[in-house]
mmCIF file of C-alpha atoms and ligand atoms in Angstrom:
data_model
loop_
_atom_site.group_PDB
_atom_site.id
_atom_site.type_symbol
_atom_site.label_atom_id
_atom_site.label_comp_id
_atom_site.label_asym_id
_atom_site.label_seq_id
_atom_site.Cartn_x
_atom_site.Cartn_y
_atom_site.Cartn_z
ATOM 1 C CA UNK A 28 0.000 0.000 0.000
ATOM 2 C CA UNK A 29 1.594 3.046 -0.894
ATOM 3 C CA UNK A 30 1.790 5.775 1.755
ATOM 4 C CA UNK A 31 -0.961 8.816 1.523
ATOM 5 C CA UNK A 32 0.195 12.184 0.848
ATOM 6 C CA UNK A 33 -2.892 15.050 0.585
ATOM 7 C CA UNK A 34 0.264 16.570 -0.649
ATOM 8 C CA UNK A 35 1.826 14.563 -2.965
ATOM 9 C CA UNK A 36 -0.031 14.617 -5.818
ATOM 10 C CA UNK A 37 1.250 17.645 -7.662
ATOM 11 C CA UNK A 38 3.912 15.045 -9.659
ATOM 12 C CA UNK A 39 1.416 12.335 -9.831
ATOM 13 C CA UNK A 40 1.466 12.379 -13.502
ATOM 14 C CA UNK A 41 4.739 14.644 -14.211
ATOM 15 C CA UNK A 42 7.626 11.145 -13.908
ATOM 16 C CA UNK A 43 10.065 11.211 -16.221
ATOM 17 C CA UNK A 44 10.776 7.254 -17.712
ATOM 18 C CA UNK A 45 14.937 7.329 -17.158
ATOM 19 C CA UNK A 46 16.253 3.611 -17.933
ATOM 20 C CA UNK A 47 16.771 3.457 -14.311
ATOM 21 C CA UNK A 48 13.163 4.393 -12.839
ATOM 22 C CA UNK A 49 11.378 2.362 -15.556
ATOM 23 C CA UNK A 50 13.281 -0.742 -14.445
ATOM 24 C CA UNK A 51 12.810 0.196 -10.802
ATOM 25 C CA UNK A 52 9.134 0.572 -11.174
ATOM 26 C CA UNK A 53 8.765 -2.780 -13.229
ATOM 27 C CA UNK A 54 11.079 -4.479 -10.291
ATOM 28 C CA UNK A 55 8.731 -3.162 -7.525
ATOM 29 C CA UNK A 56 5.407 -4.037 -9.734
ATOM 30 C CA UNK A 57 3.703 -0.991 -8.520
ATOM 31 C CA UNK A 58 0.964 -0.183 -10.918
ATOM 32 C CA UNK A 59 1.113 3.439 -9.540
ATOM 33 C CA UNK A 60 3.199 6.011 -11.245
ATOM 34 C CA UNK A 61 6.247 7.214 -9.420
ATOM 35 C CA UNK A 62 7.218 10.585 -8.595
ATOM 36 C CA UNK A 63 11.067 11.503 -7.972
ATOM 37 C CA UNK A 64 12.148 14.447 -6.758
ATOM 38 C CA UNK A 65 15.502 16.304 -6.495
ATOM 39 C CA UNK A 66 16.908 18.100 -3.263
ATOM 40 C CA UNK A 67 20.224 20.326 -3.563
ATOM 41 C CA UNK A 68 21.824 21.425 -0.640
ATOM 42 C CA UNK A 69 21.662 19.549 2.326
ATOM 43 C CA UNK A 70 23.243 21.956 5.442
ATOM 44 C CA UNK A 71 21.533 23.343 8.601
ATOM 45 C CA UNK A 72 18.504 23.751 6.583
ATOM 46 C CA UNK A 73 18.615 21.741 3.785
ATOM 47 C CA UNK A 74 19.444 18.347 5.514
ATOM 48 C CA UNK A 75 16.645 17.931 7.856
ATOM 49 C CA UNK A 76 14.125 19.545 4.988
ATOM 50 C CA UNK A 77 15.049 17.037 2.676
ATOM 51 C CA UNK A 78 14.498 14.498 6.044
ATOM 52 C CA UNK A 79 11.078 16.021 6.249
ATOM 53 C CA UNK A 80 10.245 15.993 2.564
ATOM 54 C CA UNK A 81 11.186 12.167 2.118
ATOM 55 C CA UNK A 82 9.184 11.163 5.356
ATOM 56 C CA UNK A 83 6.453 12.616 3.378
ATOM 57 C CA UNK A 84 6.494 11.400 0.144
ATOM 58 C CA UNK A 85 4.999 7.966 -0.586
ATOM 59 C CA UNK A 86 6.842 4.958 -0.198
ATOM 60 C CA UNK A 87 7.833 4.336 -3.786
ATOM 61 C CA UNK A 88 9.159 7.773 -4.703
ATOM 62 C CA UNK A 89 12.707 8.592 -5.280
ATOM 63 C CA UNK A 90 13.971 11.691 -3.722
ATOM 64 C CA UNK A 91 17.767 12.685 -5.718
ATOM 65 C CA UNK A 92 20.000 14.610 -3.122
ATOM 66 C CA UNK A 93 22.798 16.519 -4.051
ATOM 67 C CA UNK A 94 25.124 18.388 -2.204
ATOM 68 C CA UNK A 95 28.910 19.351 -2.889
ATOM 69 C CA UNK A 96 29.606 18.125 0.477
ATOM 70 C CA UNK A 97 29.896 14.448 0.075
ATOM 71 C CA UNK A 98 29.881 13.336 3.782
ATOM 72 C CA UNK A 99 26.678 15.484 4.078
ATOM 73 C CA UNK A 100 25.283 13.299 1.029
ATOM 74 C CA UNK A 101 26.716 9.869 2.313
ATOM 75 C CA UNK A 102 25.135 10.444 6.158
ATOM 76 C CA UNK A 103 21.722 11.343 4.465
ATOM 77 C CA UNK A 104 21.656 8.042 2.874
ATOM 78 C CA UNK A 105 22.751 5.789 5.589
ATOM 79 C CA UNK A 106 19.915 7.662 7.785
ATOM 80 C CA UNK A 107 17.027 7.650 5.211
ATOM 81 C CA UNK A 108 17.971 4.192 2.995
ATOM 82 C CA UNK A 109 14.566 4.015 1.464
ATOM 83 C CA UNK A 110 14.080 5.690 -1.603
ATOM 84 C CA UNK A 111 16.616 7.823 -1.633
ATOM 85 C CA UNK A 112 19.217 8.258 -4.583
ATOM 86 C CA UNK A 113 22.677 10.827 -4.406
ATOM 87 C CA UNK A 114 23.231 12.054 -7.752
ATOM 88 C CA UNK A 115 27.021 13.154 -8.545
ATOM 89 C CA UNK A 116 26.146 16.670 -9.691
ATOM 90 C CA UNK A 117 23.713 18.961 -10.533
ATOM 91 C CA UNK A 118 22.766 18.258 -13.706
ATOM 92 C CA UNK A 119 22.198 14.402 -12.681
ATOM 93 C CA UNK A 120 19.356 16.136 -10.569
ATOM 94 C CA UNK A 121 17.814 18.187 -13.141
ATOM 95 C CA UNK A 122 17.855 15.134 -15.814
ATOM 96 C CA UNK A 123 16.220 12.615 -13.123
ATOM 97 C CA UNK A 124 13.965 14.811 -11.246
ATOM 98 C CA UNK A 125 10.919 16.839 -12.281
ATOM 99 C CA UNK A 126 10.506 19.077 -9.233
ATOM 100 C CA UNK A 127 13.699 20.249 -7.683
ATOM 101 C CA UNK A 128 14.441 22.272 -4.277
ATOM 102 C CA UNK A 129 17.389 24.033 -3.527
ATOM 103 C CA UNK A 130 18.829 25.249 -0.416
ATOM 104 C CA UNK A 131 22.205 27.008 -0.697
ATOM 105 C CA UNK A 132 24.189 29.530 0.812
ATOM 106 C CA UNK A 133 24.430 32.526 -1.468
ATOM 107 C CA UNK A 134 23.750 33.952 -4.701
ATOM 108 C CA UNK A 135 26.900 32.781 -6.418
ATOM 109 C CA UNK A 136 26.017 29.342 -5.465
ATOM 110 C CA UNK A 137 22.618 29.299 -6.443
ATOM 111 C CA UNK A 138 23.639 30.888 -10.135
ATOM 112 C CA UNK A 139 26.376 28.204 -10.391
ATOM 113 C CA UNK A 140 23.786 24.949 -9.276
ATOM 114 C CA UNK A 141 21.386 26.749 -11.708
ATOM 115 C CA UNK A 142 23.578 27.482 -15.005
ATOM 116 C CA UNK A 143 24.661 23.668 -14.199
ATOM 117 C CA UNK A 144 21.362 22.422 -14.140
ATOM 118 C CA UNK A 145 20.051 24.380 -17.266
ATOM 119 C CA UNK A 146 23.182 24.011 -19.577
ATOM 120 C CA UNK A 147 22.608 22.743 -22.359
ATOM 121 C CA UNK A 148 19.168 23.454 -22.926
ATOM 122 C CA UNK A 149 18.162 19.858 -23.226
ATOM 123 C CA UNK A 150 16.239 18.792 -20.618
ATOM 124 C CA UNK A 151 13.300 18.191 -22.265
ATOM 125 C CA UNK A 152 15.205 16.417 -25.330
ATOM 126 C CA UNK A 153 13.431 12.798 -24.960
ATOM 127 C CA UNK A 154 9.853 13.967 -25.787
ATOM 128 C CA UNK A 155 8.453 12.446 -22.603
ATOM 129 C CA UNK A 156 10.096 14.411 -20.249
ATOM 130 C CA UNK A 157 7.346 17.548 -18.511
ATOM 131 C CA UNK A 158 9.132 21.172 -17.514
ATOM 132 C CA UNK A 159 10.608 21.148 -14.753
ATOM 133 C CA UNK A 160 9.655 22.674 -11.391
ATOM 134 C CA UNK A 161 12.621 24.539 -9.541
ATOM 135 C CA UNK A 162 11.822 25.698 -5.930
ATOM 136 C CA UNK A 163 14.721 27.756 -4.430
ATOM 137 C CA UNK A 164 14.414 28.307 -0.834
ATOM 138 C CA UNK A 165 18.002 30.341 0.075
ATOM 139 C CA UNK A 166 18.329 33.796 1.164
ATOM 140 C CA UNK A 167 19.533 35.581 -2.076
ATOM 141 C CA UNK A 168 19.355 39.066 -3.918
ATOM 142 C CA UNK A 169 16.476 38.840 -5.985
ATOM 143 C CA UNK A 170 18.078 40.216 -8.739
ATOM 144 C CA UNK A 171 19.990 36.991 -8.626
ATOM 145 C CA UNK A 172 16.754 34.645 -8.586
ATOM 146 C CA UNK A 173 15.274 36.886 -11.523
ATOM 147 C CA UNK A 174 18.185 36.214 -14.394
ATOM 148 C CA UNK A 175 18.125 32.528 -12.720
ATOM 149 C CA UNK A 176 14.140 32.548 -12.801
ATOM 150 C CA UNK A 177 14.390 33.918 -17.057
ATOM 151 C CA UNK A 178 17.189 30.966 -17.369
ATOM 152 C CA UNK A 179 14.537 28.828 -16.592
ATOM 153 C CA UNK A 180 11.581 30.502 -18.360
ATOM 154 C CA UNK A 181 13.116 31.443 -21.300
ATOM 155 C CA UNK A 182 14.995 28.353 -22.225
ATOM 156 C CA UNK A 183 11.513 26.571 -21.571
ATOM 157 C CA UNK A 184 12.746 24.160 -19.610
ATOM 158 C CA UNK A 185 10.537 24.614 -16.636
ATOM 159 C CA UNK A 186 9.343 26.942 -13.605
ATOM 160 C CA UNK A 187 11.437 28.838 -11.173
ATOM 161 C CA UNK A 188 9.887 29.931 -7.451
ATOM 162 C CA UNK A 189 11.953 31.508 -4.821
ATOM 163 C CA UNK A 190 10.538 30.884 -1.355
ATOM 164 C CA UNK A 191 12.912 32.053 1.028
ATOM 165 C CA UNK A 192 12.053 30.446 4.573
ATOM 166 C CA UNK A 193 11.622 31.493 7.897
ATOM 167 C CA UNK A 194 12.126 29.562 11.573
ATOM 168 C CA UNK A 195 15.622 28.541 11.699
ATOM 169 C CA UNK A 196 17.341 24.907 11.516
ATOM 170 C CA UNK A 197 14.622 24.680 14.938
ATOM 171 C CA UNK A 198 11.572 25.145 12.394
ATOM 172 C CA UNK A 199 13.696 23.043 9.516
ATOM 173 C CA UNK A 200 13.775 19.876 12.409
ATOM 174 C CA UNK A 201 10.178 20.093 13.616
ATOM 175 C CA UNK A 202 8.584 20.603 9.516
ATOM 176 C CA UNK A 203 7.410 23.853 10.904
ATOM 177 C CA UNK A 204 8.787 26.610 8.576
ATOM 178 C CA UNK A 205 7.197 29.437 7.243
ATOM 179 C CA UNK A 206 8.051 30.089 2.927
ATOM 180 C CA UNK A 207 6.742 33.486 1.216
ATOM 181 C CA UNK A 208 6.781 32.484 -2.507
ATOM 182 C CA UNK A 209 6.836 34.084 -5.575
ATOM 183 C CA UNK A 210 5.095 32.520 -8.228
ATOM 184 C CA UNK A 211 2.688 32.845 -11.005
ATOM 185 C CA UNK A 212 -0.724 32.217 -9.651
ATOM 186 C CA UNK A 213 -1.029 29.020 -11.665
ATOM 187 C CA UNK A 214 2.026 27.906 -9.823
ATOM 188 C CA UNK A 215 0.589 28.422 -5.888
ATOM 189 C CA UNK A 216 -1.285 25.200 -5.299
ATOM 190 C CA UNK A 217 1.468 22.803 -6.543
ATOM 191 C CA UNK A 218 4.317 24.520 -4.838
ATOM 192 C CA UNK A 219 2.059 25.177 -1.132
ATOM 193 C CA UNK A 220 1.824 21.488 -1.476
ATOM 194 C CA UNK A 221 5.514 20.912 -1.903
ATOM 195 C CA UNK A 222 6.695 22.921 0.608
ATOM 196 C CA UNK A 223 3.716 21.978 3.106
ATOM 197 C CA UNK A 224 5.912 18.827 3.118
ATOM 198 C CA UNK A 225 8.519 21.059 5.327
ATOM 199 C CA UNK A 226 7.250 23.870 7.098
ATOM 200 C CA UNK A 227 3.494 25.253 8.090
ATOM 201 C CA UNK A 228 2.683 28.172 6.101
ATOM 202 C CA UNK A 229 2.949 29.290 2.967
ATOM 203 C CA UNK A 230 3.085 32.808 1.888
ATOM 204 C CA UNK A 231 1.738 33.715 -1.523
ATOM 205 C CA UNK A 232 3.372 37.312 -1.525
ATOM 206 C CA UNK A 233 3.088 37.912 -5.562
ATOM 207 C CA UNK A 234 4.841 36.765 -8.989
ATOM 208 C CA UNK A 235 8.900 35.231 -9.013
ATOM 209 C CA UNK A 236 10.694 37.831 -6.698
ATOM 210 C CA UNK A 237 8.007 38.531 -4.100
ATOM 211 C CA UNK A 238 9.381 36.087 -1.805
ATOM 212 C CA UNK A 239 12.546 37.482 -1.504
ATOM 213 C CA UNK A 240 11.056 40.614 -0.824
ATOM 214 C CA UNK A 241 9.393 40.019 1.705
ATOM 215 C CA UNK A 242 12.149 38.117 3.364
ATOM 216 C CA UNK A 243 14.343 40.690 3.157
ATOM 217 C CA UNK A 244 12.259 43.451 4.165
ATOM 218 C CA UNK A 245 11.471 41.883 7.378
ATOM 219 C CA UNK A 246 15.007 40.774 7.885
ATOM 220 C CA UNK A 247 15.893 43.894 7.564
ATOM 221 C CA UNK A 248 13.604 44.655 10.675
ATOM 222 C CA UNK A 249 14.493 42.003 12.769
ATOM 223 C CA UNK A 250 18.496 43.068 12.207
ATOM 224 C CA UNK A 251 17.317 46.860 13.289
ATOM 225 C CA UNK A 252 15.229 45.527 16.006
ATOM 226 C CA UNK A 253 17.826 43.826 17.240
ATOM 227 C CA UNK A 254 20.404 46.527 17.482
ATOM 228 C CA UNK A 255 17.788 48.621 19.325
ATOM 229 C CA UNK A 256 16.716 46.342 21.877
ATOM 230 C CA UNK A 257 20.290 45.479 22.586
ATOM 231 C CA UNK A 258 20.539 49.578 22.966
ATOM 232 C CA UNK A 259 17.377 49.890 24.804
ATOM 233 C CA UNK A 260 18.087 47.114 27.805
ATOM 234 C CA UNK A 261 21.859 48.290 27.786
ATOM 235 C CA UNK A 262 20.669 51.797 28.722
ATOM 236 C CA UNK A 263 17.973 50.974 30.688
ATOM 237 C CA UNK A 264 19.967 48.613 33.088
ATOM 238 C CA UNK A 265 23.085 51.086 32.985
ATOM 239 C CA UNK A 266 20.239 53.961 34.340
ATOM 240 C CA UNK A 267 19.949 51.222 37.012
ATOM 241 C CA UNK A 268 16.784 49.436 36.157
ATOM 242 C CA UNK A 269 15.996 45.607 36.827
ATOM 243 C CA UNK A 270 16.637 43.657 33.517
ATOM 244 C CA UNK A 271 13.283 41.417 33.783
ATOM 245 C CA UNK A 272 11.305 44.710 35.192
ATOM 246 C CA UNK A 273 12.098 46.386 32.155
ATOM 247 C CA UNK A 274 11.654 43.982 29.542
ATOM 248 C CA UNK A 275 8.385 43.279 31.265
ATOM 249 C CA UNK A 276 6.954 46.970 30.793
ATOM 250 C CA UNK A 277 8.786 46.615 27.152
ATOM 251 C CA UNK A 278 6.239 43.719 25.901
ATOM 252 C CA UNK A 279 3.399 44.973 26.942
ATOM 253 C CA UNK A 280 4.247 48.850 25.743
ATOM 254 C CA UNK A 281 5.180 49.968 22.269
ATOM 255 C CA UNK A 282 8.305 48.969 21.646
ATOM 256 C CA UNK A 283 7.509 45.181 21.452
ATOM 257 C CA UNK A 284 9.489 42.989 19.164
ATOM 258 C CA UNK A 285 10.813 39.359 18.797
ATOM 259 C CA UNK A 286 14.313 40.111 20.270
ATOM 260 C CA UNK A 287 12.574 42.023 23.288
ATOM 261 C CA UNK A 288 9.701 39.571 24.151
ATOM 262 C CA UNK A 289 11.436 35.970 22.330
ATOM 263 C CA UNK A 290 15.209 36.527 21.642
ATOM 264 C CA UNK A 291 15.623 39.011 24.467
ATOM 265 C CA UNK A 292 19.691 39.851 24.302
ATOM 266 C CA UNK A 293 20.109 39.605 28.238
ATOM 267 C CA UNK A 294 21.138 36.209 29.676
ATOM 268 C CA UNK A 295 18.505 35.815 32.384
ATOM 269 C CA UNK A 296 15.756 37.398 30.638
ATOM 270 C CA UNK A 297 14.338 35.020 28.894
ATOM 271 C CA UNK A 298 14.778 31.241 30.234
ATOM 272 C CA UNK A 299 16.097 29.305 26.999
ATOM 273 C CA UNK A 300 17.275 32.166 24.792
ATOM 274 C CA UNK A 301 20.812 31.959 23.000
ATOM 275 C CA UNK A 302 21.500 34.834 25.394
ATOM 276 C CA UNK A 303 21.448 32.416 28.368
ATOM 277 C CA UNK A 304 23.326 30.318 27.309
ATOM 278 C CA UNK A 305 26.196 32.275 25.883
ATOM 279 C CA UNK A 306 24.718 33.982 22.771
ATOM 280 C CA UNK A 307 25.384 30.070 21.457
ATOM 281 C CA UNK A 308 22.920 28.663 18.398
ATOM 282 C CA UNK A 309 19.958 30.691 17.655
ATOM 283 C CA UNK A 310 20.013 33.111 14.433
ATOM 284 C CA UNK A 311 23.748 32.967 13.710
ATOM 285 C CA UNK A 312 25.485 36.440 13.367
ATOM 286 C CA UNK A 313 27.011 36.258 10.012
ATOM 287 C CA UNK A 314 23.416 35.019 8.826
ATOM 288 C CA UNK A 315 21.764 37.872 9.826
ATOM 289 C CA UNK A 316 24.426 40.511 8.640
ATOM 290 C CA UNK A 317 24.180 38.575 4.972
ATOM 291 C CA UNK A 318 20.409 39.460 5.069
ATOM 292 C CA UNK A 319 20.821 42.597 6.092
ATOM 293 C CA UNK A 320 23.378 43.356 2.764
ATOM 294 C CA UNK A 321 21.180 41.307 0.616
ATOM 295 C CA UNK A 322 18.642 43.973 1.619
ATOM 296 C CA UNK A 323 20.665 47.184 1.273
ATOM 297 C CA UNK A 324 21.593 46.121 -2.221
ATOM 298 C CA UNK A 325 17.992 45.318 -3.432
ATOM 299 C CA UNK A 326 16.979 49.038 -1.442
ATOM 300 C CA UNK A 327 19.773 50.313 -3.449
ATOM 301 C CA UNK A 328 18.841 48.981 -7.034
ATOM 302 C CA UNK A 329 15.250 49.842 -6.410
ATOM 303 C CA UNK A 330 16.469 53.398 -5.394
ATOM 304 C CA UNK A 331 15.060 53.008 -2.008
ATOM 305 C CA UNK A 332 16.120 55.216 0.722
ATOM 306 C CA UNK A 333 17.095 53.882 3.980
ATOM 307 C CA UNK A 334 18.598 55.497 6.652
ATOM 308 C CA UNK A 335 19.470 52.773 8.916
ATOM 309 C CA UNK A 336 20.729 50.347 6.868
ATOM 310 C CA UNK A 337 24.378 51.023 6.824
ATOM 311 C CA UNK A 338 25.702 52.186 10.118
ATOM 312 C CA UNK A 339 23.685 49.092 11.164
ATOM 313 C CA UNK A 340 25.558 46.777 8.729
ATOM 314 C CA UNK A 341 28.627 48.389 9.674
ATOM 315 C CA UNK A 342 27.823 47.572 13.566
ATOM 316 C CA UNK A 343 27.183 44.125 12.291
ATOM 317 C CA UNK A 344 30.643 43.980 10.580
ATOM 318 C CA UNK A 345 32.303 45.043 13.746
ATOM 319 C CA UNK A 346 30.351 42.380 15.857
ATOM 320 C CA UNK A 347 31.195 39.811 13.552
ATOM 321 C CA UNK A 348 34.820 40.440 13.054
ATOM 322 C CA UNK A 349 35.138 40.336 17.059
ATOM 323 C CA UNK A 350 36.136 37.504 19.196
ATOM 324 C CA UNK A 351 34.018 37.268 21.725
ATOM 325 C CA UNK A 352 30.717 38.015 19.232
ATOM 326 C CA UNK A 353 31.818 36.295 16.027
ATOM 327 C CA UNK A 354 29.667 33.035 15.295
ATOM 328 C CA UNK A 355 27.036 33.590 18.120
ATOM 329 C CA UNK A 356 23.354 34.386 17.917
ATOM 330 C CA UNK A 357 23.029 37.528 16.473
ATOM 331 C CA UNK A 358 21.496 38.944 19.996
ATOM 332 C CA UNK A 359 25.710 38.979 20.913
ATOM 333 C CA UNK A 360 24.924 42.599 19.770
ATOM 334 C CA UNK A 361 24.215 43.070 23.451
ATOM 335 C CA UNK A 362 27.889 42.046 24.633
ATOM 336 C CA UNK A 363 29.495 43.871 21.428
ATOM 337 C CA UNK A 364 28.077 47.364 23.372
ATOM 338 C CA UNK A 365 29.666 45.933 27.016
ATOM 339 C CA UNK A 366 26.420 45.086 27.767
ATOM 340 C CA UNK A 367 25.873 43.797 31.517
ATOM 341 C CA UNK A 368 26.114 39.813 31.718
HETATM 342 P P1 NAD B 14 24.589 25.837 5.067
HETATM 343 O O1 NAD B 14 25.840 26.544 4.702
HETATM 344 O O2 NAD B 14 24.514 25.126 6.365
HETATM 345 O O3 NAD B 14 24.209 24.780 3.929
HETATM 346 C C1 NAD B 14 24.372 24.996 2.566
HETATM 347 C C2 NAD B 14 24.669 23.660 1.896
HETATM 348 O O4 NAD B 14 24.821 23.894 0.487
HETATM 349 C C3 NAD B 14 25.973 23.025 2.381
HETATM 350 O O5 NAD B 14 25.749 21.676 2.729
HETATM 351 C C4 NAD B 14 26.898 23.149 1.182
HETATM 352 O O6 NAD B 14 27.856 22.094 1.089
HETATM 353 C C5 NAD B 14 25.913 23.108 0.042
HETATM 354 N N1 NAD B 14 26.438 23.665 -1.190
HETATM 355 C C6 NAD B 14 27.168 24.790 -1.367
HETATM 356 N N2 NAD B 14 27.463 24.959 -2.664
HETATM 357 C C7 NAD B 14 26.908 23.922 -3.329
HETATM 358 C C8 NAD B 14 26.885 23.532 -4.702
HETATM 359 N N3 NAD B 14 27.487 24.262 -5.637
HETATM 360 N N4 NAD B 14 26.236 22.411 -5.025
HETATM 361 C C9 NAD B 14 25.618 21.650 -4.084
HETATM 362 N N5 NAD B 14 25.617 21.968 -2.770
HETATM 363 C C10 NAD B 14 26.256 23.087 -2.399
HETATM 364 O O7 NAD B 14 23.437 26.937 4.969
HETATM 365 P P2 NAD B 14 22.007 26.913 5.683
HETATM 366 O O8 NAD B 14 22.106 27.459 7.051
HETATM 367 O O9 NAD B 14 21.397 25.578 5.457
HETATM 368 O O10 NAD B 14 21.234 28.018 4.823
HETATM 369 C C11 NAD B 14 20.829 27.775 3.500
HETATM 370 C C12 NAD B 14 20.046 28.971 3.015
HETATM 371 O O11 NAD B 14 18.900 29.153 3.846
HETATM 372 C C13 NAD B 14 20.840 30.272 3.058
HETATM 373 O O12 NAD B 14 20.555 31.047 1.940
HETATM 374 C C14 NAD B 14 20.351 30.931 4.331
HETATM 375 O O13 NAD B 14 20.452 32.340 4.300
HETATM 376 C C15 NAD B 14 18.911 30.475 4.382
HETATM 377 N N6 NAD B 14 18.341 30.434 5.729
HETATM 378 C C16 NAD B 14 19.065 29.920 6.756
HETATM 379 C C17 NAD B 14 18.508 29.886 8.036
HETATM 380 C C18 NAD B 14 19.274 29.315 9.206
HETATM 381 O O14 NAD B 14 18.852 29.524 10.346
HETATM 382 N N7 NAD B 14 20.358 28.591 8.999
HETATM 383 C C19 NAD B 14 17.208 30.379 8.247
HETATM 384 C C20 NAD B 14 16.482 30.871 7.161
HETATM 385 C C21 NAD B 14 17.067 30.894 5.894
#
């Protein structure tokens, strides 16, 4: 009995017949057409996604993972044996596959998995073969995802979505991530069922770009917010106030945000935070500071104005590039400024 998916059925009737999966299916005897998928990029995110996605799928589907980082590649097959293929590169992916997720550090990397996976123009050579779907979930500049996105389009091999995620490698474990997408309307449905398959909620912000967007204008936030709290309790507990006391009247008055009320930058605040233990895990540093950059140079192309955006990148430089900050959740802020501990 094959294993029921409300989700799965968006490839249903989109398998490509490689030598290799039309043997496999005549092997197994399965009268029901099988679905593979591809998954590129298996790090903090990427790995336990992919987890998620294959727990999901239905027994006799093939999930292709790919990642540069071979031990990364070799551990996710000894942990999920069933169904589960490593292709050697890219392209291997794009051939096999006919919905494909990526999850990869930065724009370079996504351009280069891309231009792999799209040159030469052939995927579709064999007749049978349906476009492809690519779903790219990393953090880039969405200029970057638009000349990837027309790669796609106009060489009419398939369709390109970027849905950046929210939630962190906690939200990637527990399948509980949040994606804004862009994609053409006709798109939404298929791809919300996809990524259903790793996180909660799925954001339909508008067409290819929209994702990004939004990520970055509310990473942008959060990185601001940050600095400010960090500012804000600093002061406040250098004028002599009670770090809980003032934190309290904080969350329920108008400067209530996520690093004041969840990610609160001093230890003691808030039982569990990265602050309490260290400023270790949580929303890495050097993570945040990439957003905020990806940001300013979007802003920048788009001739927005911003203010804020550079003295706070700057500040984020600094933190980074010292000893006692650099790798820690990005709430470290706090300690950068000599911050009470
Ligand atoms: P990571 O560095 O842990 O993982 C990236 C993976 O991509 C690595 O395994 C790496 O080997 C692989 N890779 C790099 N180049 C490759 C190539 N050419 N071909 C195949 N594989 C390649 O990064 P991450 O933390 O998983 O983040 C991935 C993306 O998700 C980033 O864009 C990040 O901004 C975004 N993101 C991360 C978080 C987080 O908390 N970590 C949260 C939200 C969004």
């Amino acid at each position: 009995m094959r294993a029921v998916s409300a989700v799965a059925s968006p490839l249903r009737r989109l398998t490509p017949l490689t030598t290799r999966q039309t043997s496999r299916r005549c092997f197994s005897g399965s009268q029901s057409v099988q679905a593979v998928w591809g998954f590129i990029g298996l790090g903090r995110m990427g790995y336990p996604m992919a987890k998620n996605l294959r727990a999901k799928l239905p027994i006799d589907d093939t999930l292709i993972v790919q990642d540069v980082n071979l031990e990364a590649t070799k551990k996710f097959l000894q942990e999920n044996p069933d169904g589960v293929r490593i292709a050697d590169n890219a392209r291997e992916v794009a051939e096999k596959a006919e919905a494909i997720i990526t999850v990869l550090p930065e724009p370079h990397h996504v351009r280069g998995v891309y231009k792999s996976m799209l040159q030469p123009p052939t995927l579709l050579k064999n007749g049978t073969a349906k476009e492809r779907l690519f779903i790219d979930c990393s953090t880039i500049d969405p200029t970057t995802s638009r000349e990837v996105a027309n790669a796609a389009h106009s060489s009419g091999q398939g369709k390109f979505v970027d849905a950046p995620m929210s939630g962190g490698v906690v939200g990637a474990r527990a399948g509980t991530l949040t994606f804004m997408i862009g994609a053409a309307p006709e798109l939404v449905d298929r791809v919300t069922g996809i990524l259903q398959m790793m996180g909660r909620r799925v954001l339909h912000l508008g067409e290819q770009g929209a994702g990004l967007h939004g990520k970055l204008a509310n990473n942008y936030l959060l990185a601001l917010n940050n600095i400010a709290t960090a500012e804000a309790m600093n002061m406040g507990i250098k004028w002599g106030l009670d770090p809980k006391a003032l934190a309290n009247m904080i969350n329920i008055s108008t400067g209530k945000c996520w690093p004041s009320e969840i990610n609160n930058p001093v230890p003691g605040v808030v039982e569990g935070s990265p602050a309490c233990r260290g400023y270790e895990g949580g929303f890495g540093v050097a993570l945040a500071n990439k957003d905020l950059g990806l940001a300013l140079k979007a802003a920048k192309e788009a001739n927005v104005k911003l203010r804020l955006g550079e003295p706070a990148k700057q500040l984020y430089d600094d933190v980074e590039a010292d000893t006692q900050c650099k790798g820690r959740d990005f709430s470290v802020v706090y300690r950068y400024l000599g911050g009470k501990e």
